Coordinates of N, CA and C in Angstrom, one line a residue:
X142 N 0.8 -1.2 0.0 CA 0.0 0.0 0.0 C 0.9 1.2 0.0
X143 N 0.3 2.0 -0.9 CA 1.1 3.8 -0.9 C 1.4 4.0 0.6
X144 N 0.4 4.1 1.2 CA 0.6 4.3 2.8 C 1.8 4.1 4.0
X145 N 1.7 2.7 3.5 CA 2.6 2.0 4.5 C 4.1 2.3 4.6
X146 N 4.5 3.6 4.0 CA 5.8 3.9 4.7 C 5.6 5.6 5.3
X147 N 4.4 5.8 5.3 CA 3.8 7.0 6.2 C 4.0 7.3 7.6
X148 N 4.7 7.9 8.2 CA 4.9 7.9 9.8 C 3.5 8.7 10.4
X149 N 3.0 8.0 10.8 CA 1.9 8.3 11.5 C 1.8 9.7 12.9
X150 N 3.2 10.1 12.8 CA 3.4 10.8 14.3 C 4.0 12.0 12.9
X151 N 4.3 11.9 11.7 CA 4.9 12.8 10.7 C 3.9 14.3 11.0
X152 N 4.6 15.8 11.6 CA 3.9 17.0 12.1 C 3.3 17.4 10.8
X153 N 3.4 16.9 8.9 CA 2.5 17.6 8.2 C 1.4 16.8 7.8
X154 N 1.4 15.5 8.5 CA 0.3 14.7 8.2 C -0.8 15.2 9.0
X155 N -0.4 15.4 10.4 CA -0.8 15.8 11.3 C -1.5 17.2 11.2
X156 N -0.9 18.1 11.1 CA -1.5 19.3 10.2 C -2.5 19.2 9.3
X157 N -2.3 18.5 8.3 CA -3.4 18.4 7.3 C -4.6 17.9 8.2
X158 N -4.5 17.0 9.2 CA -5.8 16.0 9.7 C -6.3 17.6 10.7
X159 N -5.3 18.3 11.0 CA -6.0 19.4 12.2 C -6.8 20.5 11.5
X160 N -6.2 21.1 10.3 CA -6.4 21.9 9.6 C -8.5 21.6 8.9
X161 N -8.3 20.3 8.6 CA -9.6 19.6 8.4 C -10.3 19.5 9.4
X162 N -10.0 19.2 10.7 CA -10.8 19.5 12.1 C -11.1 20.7 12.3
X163 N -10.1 22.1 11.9 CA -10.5 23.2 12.1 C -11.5 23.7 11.3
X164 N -12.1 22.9 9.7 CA -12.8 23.4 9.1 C -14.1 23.1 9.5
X165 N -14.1 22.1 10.8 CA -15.6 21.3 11.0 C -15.6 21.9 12.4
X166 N -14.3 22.2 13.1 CA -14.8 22.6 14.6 C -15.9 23.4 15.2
X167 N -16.4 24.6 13.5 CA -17.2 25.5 14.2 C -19.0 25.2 14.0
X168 N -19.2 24.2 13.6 CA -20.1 23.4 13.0 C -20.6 22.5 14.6
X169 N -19.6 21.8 15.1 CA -19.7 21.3 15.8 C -20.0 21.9 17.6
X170 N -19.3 23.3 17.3 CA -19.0 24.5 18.3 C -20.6 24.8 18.5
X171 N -21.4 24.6 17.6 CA -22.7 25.8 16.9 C -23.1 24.6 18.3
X172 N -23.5 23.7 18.3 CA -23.9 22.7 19.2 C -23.7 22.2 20.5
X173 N -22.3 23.0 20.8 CA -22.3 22.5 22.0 C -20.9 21.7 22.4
X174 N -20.6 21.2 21.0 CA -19.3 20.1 21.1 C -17.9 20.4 20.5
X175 N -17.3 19.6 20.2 CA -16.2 20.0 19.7 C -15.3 18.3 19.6
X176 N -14.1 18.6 18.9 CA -13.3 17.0 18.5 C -12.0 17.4 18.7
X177 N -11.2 16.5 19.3 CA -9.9 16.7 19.5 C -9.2 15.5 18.9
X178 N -7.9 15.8 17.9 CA -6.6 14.9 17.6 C -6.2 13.9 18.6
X179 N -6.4 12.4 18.9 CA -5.5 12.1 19.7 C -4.9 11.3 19.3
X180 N -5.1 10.7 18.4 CA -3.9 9.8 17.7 C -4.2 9.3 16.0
X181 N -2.7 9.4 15.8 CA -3.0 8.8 14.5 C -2.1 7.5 14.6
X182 N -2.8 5.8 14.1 CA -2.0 4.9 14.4 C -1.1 4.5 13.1
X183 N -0.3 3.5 13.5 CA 0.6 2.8 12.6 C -0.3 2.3 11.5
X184 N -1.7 1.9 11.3 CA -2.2 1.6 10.0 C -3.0 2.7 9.3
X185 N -2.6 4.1 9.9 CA -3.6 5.5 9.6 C -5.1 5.5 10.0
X186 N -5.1 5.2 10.8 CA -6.3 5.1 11.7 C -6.2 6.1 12.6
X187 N -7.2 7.8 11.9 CA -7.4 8.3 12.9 C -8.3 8.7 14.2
X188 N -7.7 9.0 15.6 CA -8.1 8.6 16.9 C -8.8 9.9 17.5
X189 N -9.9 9.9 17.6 CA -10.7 11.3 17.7 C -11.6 11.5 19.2
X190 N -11.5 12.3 20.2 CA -11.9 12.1 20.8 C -13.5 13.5 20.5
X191 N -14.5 12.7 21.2 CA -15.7 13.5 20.5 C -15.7 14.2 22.1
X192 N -15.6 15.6 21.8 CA -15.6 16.4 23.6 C -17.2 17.3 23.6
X193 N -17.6 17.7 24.6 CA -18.7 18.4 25.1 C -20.1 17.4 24.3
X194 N -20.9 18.0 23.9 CA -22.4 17.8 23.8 C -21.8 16.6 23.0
X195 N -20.8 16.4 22.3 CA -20.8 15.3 20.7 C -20.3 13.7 21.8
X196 N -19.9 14.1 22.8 CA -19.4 12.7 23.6 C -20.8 12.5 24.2
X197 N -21.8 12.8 24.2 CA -23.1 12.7 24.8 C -24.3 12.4 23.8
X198 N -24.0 13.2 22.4 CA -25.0 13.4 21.5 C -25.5 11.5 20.7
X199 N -26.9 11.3 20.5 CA -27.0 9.7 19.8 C -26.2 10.1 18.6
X200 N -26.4 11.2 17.9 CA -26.0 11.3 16.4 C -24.6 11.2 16.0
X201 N -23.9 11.4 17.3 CA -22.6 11.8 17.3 C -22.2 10.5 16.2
X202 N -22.6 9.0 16.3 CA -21.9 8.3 15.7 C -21.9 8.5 14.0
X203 N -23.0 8.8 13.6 CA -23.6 9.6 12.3 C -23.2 10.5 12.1
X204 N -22.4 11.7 12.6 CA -21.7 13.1 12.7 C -20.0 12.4 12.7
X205 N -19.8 11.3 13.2 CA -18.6 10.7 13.1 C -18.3 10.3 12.1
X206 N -19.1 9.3 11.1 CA -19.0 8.3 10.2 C -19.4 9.6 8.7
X207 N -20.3 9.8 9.0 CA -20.5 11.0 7.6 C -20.2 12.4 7.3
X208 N -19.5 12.8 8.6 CA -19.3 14.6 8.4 C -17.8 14.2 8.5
X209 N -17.1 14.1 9.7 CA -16.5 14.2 10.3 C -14.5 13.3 9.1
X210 N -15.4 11.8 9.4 CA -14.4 10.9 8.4 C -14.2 11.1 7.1
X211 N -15.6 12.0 6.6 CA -15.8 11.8 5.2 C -14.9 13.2 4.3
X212 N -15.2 14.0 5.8 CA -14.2 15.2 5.2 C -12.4 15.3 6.2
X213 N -12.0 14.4 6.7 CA -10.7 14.0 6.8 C -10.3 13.1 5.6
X214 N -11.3 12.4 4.9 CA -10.3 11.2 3.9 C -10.4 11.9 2.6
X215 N -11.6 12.8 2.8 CA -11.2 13.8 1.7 C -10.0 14.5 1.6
X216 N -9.6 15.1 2.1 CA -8.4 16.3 2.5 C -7.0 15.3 2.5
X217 N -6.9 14.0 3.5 CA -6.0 13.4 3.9 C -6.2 11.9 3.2
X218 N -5.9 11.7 2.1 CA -6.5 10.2 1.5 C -5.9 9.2 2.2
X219 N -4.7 9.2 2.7 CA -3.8 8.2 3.2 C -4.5 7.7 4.7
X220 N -5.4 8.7 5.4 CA -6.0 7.6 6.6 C -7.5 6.6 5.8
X221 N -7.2 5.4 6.7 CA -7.9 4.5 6.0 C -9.0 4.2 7.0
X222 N -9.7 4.7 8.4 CA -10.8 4.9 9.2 C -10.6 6.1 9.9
X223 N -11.3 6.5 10.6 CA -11.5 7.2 11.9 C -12.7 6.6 13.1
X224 N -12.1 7.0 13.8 CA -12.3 5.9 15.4 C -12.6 6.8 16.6
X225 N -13.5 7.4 17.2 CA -13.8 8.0 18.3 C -13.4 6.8 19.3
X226 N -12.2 7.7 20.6 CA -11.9 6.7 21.6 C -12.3 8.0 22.9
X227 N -11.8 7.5 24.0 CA -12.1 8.5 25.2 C -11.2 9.8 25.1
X228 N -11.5 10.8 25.5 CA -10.5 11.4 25.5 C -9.3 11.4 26.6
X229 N -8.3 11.6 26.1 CA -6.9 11.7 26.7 C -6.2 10.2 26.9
X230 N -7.1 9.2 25.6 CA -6.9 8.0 25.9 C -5.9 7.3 24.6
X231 N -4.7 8.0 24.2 CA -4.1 7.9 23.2 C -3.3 6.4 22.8
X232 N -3.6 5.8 22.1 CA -2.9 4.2 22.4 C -1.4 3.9 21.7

């Protein structure tokens, strides 16, 4: 896979994934919530923690899967999921 010599901890990969968070933060802000970076793994699996109203919200998992992943794999094609974990629960 193109991917697989990608360093996952690389600062402009990481950029691009925050920069894309920054485009949805205020969307997410409008409601109450917000999403924080906490990891990106060895198979590009990014690790998102859903904070305020979105760690509470039912939709959150549908705001995860269709807003959220769909406009990181857009921007960033090399991650291959995104994964809400706890927050400050980095693996």
């Amino acid at each position: 896979m193109a991917h697989a010599t990608l360093d996952p901890a690389d600062p402009e990969l990481r950029q691009r994934i925050e920069d894309t968070l920054d485009s949805i933060r205020p969307y997410l802000m409008a409601d109450g919530g917000s999403v924080r970076l906490e990891n990106v793994t060895d198979d590009m699996v990014v690790e998102l923690a859903l904070l305020g109203a979105c760690g509470t919200c039912p939709m959150s998992m549908m705001t995860l899967r269709a807003g959220i992943e769909q406009a990181i794999r857009r921007a960033v094609p090399e991650v291959t999921r995104v994964e809400a974990v706890a927050p400050g629960v980095a693996r």
